[in-house]
Short mmCIF file of C-alpha atoms in Angstrom, two decimals:
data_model
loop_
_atom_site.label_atom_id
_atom_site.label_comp_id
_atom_site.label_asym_id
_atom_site.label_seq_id
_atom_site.Cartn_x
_atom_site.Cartn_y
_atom_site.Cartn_z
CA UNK A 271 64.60 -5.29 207.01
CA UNK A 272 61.26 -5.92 205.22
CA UNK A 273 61.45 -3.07 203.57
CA UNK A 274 65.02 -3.22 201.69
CA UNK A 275 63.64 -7.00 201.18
CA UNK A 276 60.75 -5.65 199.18
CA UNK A 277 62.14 -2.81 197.82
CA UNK A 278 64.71 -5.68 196.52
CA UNK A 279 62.20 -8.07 195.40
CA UNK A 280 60.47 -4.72 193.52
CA UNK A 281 63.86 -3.76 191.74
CA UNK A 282 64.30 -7.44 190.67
CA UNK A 283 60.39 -7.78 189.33
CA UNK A 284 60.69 -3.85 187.41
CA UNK A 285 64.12 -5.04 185.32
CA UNK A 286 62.39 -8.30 184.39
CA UNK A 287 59.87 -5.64 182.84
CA UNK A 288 61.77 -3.31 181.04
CA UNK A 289 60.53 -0.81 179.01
CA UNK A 290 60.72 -1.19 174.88
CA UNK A 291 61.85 1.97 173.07
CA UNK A 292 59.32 4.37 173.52
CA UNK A 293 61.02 7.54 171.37
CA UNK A 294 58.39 6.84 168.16
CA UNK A 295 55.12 6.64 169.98
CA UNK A 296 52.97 9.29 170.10
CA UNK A 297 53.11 11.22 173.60
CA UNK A 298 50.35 11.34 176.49
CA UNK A 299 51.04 13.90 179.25
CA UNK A 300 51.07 12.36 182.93
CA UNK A 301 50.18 14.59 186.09
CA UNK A 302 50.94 13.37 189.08
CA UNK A 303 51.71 14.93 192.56
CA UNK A 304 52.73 12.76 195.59
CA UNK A 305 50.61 13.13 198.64
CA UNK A 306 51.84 12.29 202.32
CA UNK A 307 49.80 9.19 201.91
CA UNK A 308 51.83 8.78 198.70
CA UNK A 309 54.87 8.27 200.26
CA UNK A 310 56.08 6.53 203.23
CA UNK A 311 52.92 5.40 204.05
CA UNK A 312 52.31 3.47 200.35
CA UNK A 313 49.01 4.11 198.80
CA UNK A 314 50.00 4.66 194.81
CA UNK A 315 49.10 8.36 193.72
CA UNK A 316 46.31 9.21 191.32
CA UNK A 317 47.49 9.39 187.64
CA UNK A 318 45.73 11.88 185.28
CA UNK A 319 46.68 10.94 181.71
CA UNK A 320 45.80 13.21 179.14
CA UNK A 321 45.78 12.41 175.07
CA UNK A 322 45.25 8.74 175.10
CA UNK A 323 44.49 7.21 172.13
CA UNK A 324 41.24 4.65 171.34
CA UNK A 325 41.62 1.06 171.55
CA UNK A 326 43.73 1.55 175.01
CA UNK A 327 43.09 -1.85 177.24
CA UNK A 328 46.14 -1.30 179.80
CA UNK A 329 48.76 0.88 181.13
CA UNK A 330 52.37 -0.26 181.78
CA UNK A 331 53.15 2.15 184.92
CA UNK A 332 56.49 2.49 186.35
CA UNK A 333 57.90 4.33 189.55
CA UNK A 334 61.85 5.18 189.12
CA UNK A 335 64.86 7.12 191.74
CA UNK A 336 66.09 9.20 189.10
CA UNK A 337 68.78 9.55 191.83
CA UNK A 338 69.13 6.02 193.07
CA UNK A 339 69.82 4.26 190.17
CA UNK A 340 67.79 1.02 189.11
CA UNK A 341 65.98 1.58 192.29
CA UNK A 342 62.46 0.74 191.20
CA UNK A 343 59.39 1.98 193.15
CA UNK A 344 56.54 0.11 191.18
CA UNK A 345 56.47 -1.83 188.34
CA UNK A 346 52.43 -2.76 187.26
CA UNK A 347 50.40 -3.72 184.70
CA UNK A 348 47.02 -1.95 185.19
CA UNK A 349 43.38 -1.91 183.35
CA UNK A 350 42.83 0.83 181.58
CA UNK A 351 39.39 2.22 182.72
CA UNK A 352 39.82 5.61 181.25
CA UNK A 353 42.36 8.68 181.58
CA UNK A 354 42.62 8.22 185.35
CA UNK A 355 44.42 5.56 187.54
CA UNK A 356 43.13 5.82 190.65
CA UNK A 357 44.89 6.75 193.68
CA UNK A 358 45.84 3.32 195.55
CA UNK A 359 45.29 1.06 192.67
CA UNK A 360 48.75 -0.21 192.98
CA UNK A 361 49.83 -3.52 194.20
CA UNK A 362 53.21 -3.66 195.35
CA UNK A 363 53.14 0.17 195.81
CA UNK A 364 56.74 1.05 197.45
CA UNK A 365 55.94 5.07 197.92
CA UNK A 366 59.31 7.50 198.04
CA UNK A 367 60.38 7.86 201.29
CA UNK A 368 63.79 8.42 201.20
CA UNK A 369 66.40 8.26 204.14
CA UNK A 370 67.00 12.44 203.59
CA UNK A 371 66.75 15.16 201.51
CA UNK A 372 64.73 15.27 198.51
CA UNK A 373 65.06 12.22 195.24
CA UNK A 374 63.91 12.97 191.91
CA UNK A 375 61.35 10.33 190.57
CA UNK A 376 59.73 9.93 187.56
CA UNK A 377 56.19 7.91 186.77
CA UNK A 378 56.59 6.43 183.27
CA UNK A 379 52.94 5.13 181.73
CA UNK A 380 53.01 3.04 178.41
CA UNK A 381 49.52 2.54 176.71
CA UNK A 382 48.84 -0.48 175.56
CA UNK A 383 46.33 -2.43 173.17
CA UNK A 384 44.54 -6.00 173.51
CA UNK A 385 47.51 -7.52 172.04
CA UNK A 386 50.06 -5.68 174.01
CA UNK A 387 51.35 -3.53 171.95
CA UNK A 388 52.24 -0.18 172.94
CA UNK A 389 49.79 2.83 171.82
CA UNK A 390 51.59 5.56 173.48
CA UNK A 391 54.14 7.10 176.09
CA UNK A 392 54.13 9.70 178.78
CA UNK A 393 56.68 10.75 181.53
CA UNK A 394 56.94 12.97 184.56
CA UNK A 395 59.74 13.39 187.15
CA UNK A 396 58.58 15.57 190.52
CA UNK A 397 60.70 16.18 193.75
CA UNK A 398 59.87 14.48 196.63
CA UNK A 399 61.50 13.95 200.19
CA UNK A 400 61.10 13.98 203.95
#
């Protein structure tokens, strides 16, 4: 029960924060693999960013079930210290651990300046399941 409750709570908090069109900024490439301890067990994987641009004060990350539909995983605001995010540097972390099978889910990262405004984009979408 605490678990759908924050997985609820999670999903409500992520559409408050939806993403702004993100089709004309310039793209960053996100690796990402999940761990075991990424999973069911909730410590947020470690995020390697690659071409982010100067003046970069905070990433916009987001956790999605491509195949669970506005089922969001994480929704955070994080300091930008550099082209990494470490591994368990998410609050509110709700890992993929789905009931069976294998999910698709995709980590979204928007780069953003001082002021908010986006810098730049990146995507990926791995398997992951039990």
């Amino acid at each position: 029960m605490r678990t759908l409750v924050a997985a609820m709570l999670l999903t409500a908090a992520a559409a408050g924060c939806a993403a702004a069109d993100t089709s004309t900024l310039p793209r960053m490439v996100v690796e990402f693999s999940f761990a075991p301890t990424n999973t069911c067990q909730g410590i947020s994987p470690e995020i390697r960013l690659l071409g982010v641009p100067d003046g970069v004060t905070t990433y916009d990350v987001r956790l999605t079930d491509l195949d669970v539909p506005g089922f969001h995983h994480w929704a955070q605001t994080l300091g930008a210290a550099g082209p990494v995010i470490r591994a368990g540097a998410g609050v509110g972390y709700f890992g993929p651990c789905p009931p069976s099978g294998t999910h698709r889910y995709q980590i979204e990262v928007t780069a953003r300046d001082a002021r908010g405004r986006p810098l730049a984009y990146g995507d990926k979408t791995v398997d992951a399941g039990r």
